[in-house]
Coordinates of C-alpha atoms and ligand atoms in Angstrom, one line a residue:
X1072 CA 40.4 25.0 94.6
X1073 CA 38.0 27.9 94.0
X1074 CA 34.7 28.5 95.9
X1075 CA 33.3 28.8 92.4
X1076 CA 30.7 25.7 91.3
X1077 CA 32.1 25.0 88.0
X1078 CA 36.5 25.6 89.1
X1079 CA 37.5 22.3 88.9
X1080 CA 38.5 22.7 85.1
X1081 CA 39.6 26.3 84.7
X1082 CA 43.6 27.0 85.7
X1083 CA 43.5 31.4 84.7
X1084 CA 41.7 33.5 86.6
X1085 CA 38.6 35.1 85.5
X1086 CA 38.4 38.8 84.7
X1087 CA 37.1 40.7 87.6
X1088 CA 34.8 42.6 84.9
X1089 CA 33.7 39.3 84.0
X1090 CA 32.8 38.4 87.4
X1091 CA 30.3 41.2 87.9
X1092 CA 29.4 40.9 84.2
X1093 CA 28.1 37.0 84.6
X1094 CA 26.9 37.4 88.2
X1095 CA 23.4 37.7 88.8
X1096 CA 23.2 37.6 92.5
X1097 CA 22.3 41.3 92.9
X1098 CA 19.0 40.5 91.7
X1099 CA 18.1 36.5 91.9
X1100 CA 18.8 36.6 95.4
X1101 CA 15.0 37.4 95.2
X1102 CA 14.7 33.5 95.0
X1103 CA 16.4 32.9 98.1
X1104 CA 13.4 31.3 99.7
X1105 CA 12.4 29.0 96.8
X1106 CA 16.1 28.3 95.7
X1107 CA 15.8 26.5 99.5
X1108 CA 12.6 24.9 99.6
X1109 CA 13.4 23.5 96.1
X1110 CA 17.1 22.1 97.5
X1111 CA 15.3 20.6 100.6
X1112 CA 13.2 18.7 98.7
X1113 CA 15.7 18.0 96.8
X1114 CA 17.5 16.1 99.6
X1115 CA 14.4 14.7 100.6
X1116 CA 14.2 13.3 97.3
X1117 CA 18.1 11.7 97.0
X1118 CA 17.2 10.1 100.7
X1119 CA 14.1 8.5 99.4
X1120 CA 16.5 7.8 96.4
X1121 CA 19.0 5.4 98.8
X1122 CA 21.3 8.1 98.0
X1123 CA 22.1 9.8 101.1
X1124 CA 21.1 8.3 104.6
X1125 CA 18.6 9.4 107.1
X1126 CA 21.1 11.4 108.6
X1127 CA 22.6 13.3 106.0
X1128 CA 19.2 14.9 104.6
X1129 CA 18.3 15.6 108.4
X1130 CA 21.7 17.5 108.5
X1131 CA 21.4 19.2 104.7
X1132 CA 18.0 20.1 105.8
X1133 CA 18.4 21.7 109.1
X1134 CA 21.1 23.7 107.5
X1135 CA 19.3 25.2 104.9
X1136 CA 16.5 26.1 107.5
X1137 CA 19.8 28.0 109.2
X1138 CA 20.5 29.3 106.1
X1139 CA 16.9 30.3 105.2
X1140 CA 17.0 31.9 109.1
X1141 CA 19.9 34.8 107.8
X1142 CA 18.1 35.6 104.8
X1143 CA 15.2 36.1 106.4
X1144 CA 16.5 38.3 109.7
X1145 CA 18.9 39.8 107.2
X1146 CA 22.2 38.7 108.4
X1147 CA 23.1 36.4 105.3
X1148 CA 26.5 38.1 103.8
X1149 CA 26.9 38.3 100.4
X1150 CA 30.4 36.9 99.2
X1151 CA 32.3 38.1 96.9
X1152 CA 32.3 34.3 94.7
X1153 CA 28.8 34.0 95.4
X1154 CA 27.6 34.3 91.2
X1155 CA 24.1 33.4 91.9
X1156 CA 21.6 33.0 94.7
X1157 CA 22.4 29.0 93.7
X1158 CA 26.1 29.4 94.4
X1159 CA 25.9 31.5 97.8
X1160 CA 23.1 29.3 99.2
X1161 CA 25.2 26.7 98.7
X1162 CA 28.6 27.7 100.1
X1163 CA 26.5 28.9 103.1
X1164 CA 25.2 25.4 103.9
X1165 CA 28.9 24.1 103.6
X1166 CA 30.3 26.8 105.9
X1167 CA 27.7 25.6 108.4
X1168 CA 27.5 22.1 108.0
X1169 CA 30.6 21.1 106.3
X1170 CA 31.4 18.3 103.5
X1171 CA 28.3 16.4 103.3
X1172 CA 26.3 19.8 102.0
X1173 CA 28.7 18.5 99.2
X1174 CA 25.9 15.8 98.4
X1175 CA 23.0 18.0 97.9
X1176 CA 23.8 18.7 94.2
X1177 CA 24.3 15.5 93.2
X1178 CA 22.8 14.6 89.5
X1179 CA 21.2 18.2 89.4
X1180 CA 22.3 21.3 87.7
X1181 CA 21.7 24.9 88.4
X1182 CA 19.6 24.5 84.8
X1183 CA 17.0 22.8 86.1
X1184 CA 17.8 24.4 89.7
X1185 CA 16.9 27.5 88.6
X1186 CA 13.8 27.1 86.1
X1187 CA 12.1 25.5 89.9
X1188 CA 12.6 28.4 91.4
X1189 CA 11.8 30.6 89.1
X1190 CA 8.4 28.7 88.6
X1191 CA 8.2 28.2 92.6
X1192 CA 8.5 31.9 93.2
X1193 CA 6.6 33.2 90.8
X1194 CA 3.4 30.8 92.1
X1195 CA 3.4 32.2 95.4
X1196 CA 3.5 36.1 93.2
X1197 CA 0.6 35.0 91.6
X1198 CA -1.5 34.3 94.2
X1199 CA -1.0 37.7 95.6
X1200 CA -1.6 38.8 92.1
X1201 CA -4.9 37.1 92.1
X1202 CA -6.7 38.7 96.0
X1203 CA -4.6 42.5 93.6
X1204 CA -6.9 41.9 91.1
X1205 CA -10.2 40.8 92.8
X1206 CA -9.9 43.5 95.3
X1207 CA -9.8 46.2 92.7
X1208 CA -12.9 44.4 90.9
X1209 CA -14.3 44.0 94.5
X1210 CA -14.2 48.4 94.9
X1211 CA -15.5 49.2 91.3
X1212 CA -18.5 47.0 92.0
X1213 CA -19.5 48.1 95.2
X1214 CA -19.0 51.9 93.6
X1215 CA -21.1 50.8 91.0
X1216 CA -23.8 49.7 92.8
X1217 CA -23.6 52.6 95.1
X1218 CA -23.6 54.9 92.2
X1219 CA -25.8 53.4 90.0
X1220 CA -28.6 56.6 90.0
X1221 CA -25.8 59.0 88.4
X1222 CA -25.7 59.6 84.5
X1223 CA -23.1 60.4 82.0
X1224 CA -22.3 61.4 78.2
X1225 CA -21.2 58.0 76.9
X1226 CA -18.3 58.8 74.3
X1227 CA -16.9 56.8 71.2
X1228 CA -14.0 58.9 68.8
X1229 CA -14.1 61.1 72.4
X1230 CA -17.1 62.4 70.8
X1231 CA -20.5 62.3 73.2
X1232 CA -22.5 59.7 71.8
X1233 CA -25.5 58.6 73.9
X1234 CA -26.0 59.3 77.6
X1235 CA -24.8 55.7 79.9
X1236 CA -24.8 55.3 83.7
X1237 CA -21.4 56.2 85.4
X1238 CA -21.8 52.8 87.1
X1239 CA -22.1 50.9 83.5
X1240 CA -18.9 52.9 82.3
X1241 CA -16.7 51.8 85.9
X1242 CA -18.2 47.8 85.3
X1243 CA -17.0 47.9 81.5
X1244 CA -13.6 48.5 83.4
X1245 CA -14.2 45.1 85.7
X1246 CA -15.1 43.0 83.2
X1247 CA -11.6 43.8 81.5
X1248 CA -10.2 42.3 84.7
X1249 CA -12.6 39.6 84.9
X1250 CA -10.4 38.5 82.0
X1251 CA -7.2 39.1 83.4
X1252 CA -7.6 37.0 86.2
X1253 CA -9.1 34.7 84.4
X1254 CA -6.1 34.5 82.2
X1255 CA -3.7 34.6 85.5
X1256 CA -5.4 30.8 86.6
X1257 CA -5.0 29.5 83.5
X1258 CA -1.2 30.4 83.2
X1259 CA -0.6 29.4 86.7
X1260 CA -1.7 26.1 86.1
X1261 CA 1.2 26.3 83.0
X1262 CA 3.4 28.0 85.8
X1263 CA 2.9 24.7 88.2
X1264 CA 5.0 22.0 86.4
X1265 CA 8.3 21.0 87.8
X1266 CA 11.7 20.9 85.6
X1267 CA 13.9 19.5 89.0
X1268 CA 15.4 16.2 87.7
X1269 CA 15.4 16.8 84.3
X1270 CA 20.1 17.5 85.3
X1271 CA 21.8 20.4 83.0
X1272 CA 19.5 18.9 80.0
X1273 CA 19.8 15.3 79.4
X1274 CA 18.0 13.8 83.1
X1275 CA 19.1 12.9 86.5
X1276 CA 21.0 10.0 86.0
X1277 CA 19.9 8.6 89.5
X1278 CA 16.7 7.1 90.5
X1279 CA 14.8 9.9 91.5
X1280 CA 11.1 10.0 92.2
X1281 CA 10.6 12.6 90.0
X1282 CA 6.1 12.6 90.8
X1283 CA 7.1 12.6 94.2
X1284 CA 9.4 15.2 94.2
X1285 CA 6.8 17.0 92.4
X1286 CA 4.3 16.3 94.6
X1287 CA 6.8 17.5 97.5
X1288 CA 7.1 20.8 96.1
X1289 CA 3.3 21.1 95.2
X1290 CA 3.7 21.1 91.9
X1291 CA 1.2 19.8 89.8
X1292 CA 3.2 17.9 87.7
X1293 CA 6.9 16.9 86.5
X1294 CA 8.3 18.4 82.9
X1295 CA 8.2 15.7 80.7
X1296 CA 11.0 16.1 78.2
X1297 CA 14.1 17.1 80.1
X1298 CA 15.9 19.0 77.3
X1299 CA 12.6 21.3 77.2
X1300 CA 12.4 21.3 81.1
X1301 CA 15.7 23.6 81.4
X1302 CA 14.7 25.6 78.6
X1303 CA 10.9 26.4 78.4
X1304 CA 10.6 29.9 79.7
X1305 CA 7.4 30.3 78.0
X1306 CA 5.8 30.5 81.4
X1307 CA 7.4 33.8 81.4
X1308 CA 6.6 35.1 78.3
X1309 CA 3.2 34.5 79.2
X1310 CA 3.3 35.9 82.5
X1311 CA 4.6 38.9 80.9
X1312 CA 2.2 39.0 78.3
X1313 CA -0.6 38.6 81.1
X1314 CA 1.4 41.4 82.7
X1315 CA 1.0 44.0 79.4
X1316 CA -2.6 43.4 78.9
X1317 CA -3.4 44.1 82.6
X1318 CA -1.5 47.0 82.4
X1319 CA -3.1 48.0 79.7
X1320 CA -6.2 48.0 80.9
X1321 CA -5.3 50.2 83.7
X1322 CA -3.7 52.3 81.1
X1323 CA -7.1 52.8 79.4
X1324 CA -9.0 53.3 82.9
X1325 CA -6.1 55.9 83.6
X1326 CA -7.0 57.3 80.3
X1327 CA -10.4 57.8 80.9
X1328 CA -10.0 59.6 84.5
X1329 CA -6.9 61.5 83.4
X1330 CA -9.7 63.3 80.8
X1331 CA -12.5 63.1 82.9
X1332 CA -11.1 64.1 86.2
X1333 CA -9.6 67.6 83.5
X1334 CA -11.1 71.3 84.5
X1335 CA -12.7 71.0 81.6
X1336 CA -14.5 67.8 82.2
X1337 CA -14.6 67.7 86.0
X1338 CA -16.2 64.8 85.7
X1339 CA -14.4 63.4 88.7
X1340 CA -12.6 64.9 91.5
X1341 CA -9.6 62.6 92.5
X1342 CA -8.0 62.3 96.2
X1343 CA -5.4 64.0 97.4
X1344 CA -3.8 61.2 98.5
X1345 CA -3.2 60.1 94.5
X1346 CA -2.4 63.3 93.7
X1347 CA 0.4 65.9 93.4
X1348 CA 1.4 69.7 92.8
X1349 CA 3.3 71.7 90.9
X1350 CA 6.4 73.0 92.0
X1351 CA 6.0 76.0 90.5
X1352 CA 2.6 76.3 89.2
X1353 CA 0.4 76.4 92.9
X1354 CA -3.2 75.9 91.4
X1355 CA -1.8 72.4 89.8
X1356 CA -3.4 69.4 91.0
X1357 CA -1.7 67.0 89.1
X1358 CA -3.1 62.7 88.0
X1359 CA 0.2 61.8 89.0
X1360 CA -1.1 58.2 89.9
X1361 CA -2.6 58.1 86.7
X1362 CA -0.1 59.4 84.4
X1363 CA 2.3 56.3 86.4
X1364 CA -0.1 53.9 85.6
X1365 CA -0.3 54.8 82.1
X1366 CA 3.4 55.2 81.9
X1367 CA 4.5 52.1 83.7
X1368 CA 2.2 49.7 80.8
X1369 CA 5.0 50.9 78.6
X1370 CA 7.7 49.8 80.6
X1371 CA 5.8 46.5 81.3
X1372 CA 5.3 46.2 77.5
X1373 CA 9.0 46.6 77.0
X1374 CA 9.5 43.7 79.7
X1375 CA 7.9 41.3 77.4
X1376 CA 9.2 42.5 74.0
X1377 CA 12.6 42.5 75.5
X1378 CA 12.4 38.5 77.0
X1379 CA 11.0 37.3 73.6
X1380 CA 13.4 39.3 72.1
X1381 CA 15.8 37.1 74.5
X1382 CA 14.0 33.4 73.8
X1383 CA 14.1 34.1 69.8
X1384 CA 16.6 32.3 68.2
X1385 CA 17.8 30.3 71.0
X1386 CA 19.7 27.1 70.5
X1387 CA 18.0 24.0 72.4
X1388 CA 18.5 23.7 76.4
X1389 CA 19.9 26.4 78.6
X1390 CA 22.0 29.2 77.1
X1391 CA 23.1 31.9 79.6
X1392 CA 20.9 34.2 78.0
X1393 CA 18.1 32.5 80.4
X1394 CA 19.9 34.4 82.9
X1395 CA 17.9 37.3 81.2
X1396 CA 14.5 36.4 81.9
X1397 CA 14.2 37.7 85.4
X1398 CA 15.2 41.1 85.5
X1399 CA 11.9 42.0 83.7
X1400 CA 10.3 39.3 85.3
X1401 CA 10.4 40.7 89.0
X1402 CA 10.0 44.5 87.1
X1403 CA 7.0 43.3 86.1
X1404 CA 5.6 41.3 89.6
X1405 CA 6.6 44.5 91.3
X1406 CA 5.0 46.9 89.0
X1407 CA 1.4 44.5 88.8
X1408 CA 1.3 44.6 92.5
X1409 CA 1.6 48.4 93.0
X1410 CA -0.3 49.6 89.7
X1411 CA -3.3 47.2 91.2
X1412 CA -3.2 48.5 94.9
X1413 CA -2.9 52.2 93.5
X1414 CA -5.9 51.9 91.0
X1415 CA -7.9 50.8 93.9
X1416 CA -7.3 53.1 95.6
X1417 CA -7.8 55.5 93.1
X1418 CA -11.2 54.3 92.4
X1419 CA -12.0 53.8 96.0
X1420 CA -11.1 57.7 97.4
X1421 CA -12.0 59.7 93.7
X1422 CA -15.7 61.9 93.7
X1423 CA -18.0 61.9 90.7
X1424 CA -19.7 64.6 90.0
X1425 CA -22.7 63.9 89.4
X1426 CA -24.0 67.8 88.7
X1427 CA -21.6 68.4 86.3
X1428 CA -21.9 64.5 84.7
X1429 CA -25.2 65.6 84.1
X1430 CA -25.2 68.7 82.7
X1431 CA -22.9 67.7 79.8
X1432 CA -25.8 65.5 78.5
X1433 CA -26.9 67.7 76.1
X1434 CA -30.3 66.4 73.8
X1435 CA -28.0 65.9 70.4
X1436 CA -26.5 62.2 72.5
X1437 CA -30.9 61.3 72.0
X1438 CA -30.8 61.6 68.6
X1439 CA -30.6 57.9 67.8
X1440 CA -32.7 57.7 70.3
X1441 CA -35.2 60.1 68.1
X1442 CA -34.7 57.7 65.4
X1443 CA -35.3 54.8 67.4
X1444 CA -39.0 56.4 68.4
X1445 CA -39.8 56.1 64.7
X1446 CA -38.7 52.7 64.7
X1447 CA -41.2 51.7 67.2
X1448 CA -43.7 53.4 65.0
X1449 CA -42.8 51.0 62.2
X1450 CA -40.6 53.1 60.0
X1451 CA -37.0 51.1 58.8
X1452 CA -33.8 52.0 60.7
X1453 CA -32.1 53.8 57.6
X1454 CA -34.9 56.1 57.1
X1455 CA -35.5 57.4 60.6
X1456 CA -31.5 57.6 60.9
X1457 CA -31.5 60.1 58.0
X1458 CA -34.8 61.7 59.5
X1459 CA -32.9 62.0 62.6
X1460 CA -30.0 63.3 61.0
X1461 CA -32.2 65.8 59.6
X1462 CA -33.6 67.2 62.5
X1463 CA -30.0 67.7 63.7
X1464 CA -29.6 70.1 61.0
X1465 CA -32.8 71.4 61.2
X1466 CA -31.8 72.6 64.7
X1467 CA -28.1 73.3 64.2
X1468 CA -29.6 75.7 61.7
X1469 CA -32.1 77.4 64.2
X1470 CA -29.3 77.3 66.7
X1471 CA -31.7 75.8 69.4
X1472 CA -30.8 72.4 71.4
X1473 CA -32.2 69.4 69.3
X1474 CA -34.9 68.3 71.9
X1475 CA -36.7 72.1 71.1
X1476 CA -37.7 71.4 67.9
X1477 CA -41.3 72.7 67.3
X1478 CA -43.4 69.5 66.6
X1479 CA -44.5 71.0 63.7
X1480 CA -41.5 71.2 62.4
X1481 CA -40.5 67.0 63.0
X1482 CA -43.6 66.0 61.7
X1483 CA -42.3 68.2 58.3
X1484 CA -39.4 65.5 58.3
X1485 CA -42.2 62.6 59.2
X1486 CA -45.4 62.6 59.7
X1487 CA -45.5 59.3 62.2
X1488 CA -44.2 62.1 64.6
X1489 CA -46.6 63.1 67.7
X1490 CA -46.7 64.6 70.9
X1491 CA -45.1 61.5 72.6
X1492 CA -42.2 62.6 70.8
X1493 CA -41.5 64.7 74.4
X1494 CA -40.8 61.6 76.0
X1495 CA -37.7 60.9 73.9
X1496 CA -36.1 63.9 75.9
X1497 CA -35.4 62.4 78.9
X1498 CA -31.4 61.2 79.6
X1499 CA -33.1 58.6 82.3
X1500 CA -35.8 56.9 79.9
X1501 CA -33.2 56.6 77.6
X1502 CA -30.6 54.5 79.5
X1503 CA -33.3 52.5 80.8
X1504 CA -34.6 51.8 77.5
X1505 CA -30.9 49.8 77.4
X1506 CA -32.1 46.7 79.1
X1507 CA -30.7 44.1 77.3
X1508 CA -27.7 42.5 78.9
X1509 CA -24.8 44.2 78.6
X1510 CA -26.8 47.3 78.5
X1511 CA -27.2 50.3 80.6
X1512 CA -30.3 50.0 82.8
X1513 CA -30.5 49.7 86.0
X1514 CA -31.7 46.1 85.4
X1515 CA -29.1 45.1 83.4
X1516 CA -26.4 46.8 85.6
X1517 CA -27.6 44.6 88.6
X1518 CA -27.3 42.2 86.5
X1519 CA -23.7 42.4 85.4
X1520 CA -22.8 43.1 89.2
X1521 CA -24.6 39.5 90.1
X1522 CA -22.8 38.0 87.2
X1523 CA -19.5 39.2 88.3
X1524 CA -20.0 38.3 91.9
X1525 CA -20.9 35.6 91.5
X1526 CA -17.6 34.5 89.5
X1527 CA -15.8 35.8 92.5
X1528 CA -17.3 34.2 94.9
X1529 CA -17.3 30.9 92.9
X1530 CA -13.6 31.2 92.3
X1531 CA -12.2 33.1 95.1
X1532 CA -11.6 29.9 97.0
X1533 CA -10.2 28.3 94.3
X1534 CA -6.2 27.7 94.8
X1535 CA -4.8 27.9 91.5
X1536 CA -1.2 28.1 93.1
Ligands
LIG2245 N1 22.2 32.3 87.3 C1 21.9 31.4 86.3 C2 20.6 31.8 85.6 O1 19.9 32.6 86.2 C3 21.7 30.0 86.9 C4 21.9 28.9 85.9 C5 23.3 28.8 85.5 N2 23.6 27.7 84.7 C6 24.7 27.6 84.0 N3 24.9 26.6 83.2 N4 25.7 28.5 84.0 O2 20.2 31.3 84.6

């Protein structure tokens, strides 16, 4: 007889080629810790089931601890039958303790075997995922509120548009991922639902206490139609998904620092320790981190076009093609975890500079604000923005800076203009004229930093997983 699960029916020999082809031990051995809590409970289950005695889940469960013990100090060898992390873990525990590990698949299938561990392993990911993601928002507040004196040319079409604080431009960053991990909670709690017992599709046939199994595992609850349980991989699709929009948020925060920290913005100066040189260029100081950041959301967005490519058109239950999903899976785990240690780093250890910061503020980003002075002296909006515009002109054609036009010459465009009109020059007033919520003052930025603490703090102890 073959050491191969399924040999009982095949007489020819299988293609060497095809061995390697099917296999997919070289990467779910990755599941090697769940693939063992999942098959102890398992025989915890069939015990409580009157299927195996006392002894017999005391003997498959002290074996898989042995086999859990070589995986982790390393010493677990590899076979060459071993197709999956499901088949090797398996012929371990008969090496060690003989026939009865024999028992331990009784009524269940390496279907619904392997859509637990999947989910089991990619719970515990997530909650590392979660302390990734509040640490990074953790650093860009505390910067924020360190920071929050220093100003900066706001920019929409990369064009400067009105003058913000630095510390309202690294919040608008935190409040993406404010969303992010709020959309990691609510997936986990999709993630935490148990297909074990639901056989190769159509249920275990034995009485298995299917909530207490569950409950055994720490799952929140069992799958409830069996055919679905083996094939639902929609918990990956959405992880993935959740995966692309983080990373594309860090794309856009690379974007922003890749231009700012340029020699010709200089806004920032980054670390050296997330950045590189030029092998042949020696003045290079290269956004390396960034650039990877920004690159890696691609592959990450492949990962999740590439498993619903995978899921489309699928006949009911499991298909081999489910052996697909995991590849980008643990791509994208891997990636997530290092793309959010690195940008905190990054925005831990960079310098603004807050000199050159300010002395691109030039008085052309106040001219709304030279509009809005009109407003508050009762003229309407879509006249004082064409005054506005005017005066732009007016001092585009004198080839002086907008904020020394003569008052003379304003109050030619309207005569509500007076000598408080100076006041409008000043980059401070006019971020703190911003103090609605949202907005740029130093009021309202305390105020987004207590809001999003506060959501940390409230949900920090949560445990989603
Ligand atoms: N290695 C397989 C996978 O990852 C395990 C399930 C195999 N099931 C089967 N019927 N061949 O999907």
């Amino acid at each position: 007889m073959s050491n191969k699960l399924w040999g009982g029916r095949f007489t020819g020999k299988t293609d060497p080629l095809m061995e390697q082809f099917n296999a997919s031990i070289g990467f779910d051995r990755t599941l090697w810790a769940a693939d063992i809590a999942g098959s102890q409970a398992y025989a915890r289950a069939l015990g409580n089931a009157g299927l195996l005695t006392g002894d017999e889940v005391a003997a498959l469960t002290d074996g898989l601890d042995a086999v859990a013990e070589e995986w982790r100090a390393g010493t677990f060898v590899i076979q060459p039958g071993d197709e999956d992390i499901h088949t090797a873990n398996e012929r371990r525990l008969t090496e060690l303790i003989g026939p009865v590990a024999g028992k331990l698949h009784t009524g269940r299938s390496r279907n619904d075997q392997v859509a637990t561990d999947l989910r089991l392993w990619l719970r515990e990911e997530i909650a590392r995922l979660r302390v990734d993601l509040r640490q990074l928002m953790t650093v860009t507040i505390e910067r924020a509120e360190a920071e929050i004196d220093l100003l900066m040319p706001g920019y929409t079409h990369l064009q400067p548009a009105q003058p913000i604080r630095w510390s309202h431009w690294l919040l608008s960053h935190a409040w993406a991922w404010q969303r992010d991990a709020q959309r990691l909670d609510e997936l986990a709690a999709r993630v935490n639902i148990m297909p074990l017992g639901s056989g190769a599709l159509a249920g275990n046939p034995f009485p298995i206490d299917r909530e207490e199994l569950a409950a055994d595992l720490g799952f929140d609850a069992a799958t409830g139609n069996s055919l679905d349980g083996v094939s639902d991989r929609d918990f990956v699709a959405e992880f993935l998904f959740w995966s692309t929009m983080t990373m594309l948020h860090l794309s856009r925060l690379a974007e922003d620092l890749i231009i700012y920290s340029s020699r010709e913005f200089s806004f920032v100066t980054l670390a050296d320790a997330y950045s590189t040189g030029s092998s042949l260029m020696p003045q290079k100081k290269n956004p390396d981190a960034l650039e990877l950041l920004r690159g890696k959301s691609g592959r990450v967005l492949g990962n999740l076009t590439g498993l619903m490519a995978t899921l489309k058109g699928l006949p009911s239950t499991y298909n081999k093609d489910l052996q697909e999903d995991k590849e980008p899976l643990f791509d994208a785990v891997s990636n997530l975890h290092g793309s959010l240690q690195i940008a905190r780093g990054i925005i831990s250890t960079l310098t603004p500079n807050a000199l050159v910061m300010q002395a691109a503020l030039t008085s052309e980003m106040l001219a709304t604000d030279l509009a809005e002075y009109l407003v508050r002296k009762g003229v309407p909006f879509r006249e004082t923005h064409h005054i506005a515009g005017a005066a732009v002109q007016m001092a585009e054609l004198q080839a002086i800076p907008l904020a020394e036009l003569d008052l003379d010459d304003l109050r030619s465009l309207h005569e509500a203009f007076a000598e408080d009109v100076a006041d409008v020059w000043d980059f401070e007033r006019s971020v703190e004229r911003r103090t609605v919520r949202g907005g740029s003052s130093r009021r309202a930025i305390a105020e987004q930093m207590a809001l999003l603490r506060d959501w940390l703090t409230e949900t920090t102890s949560l445990t989603k997983s």
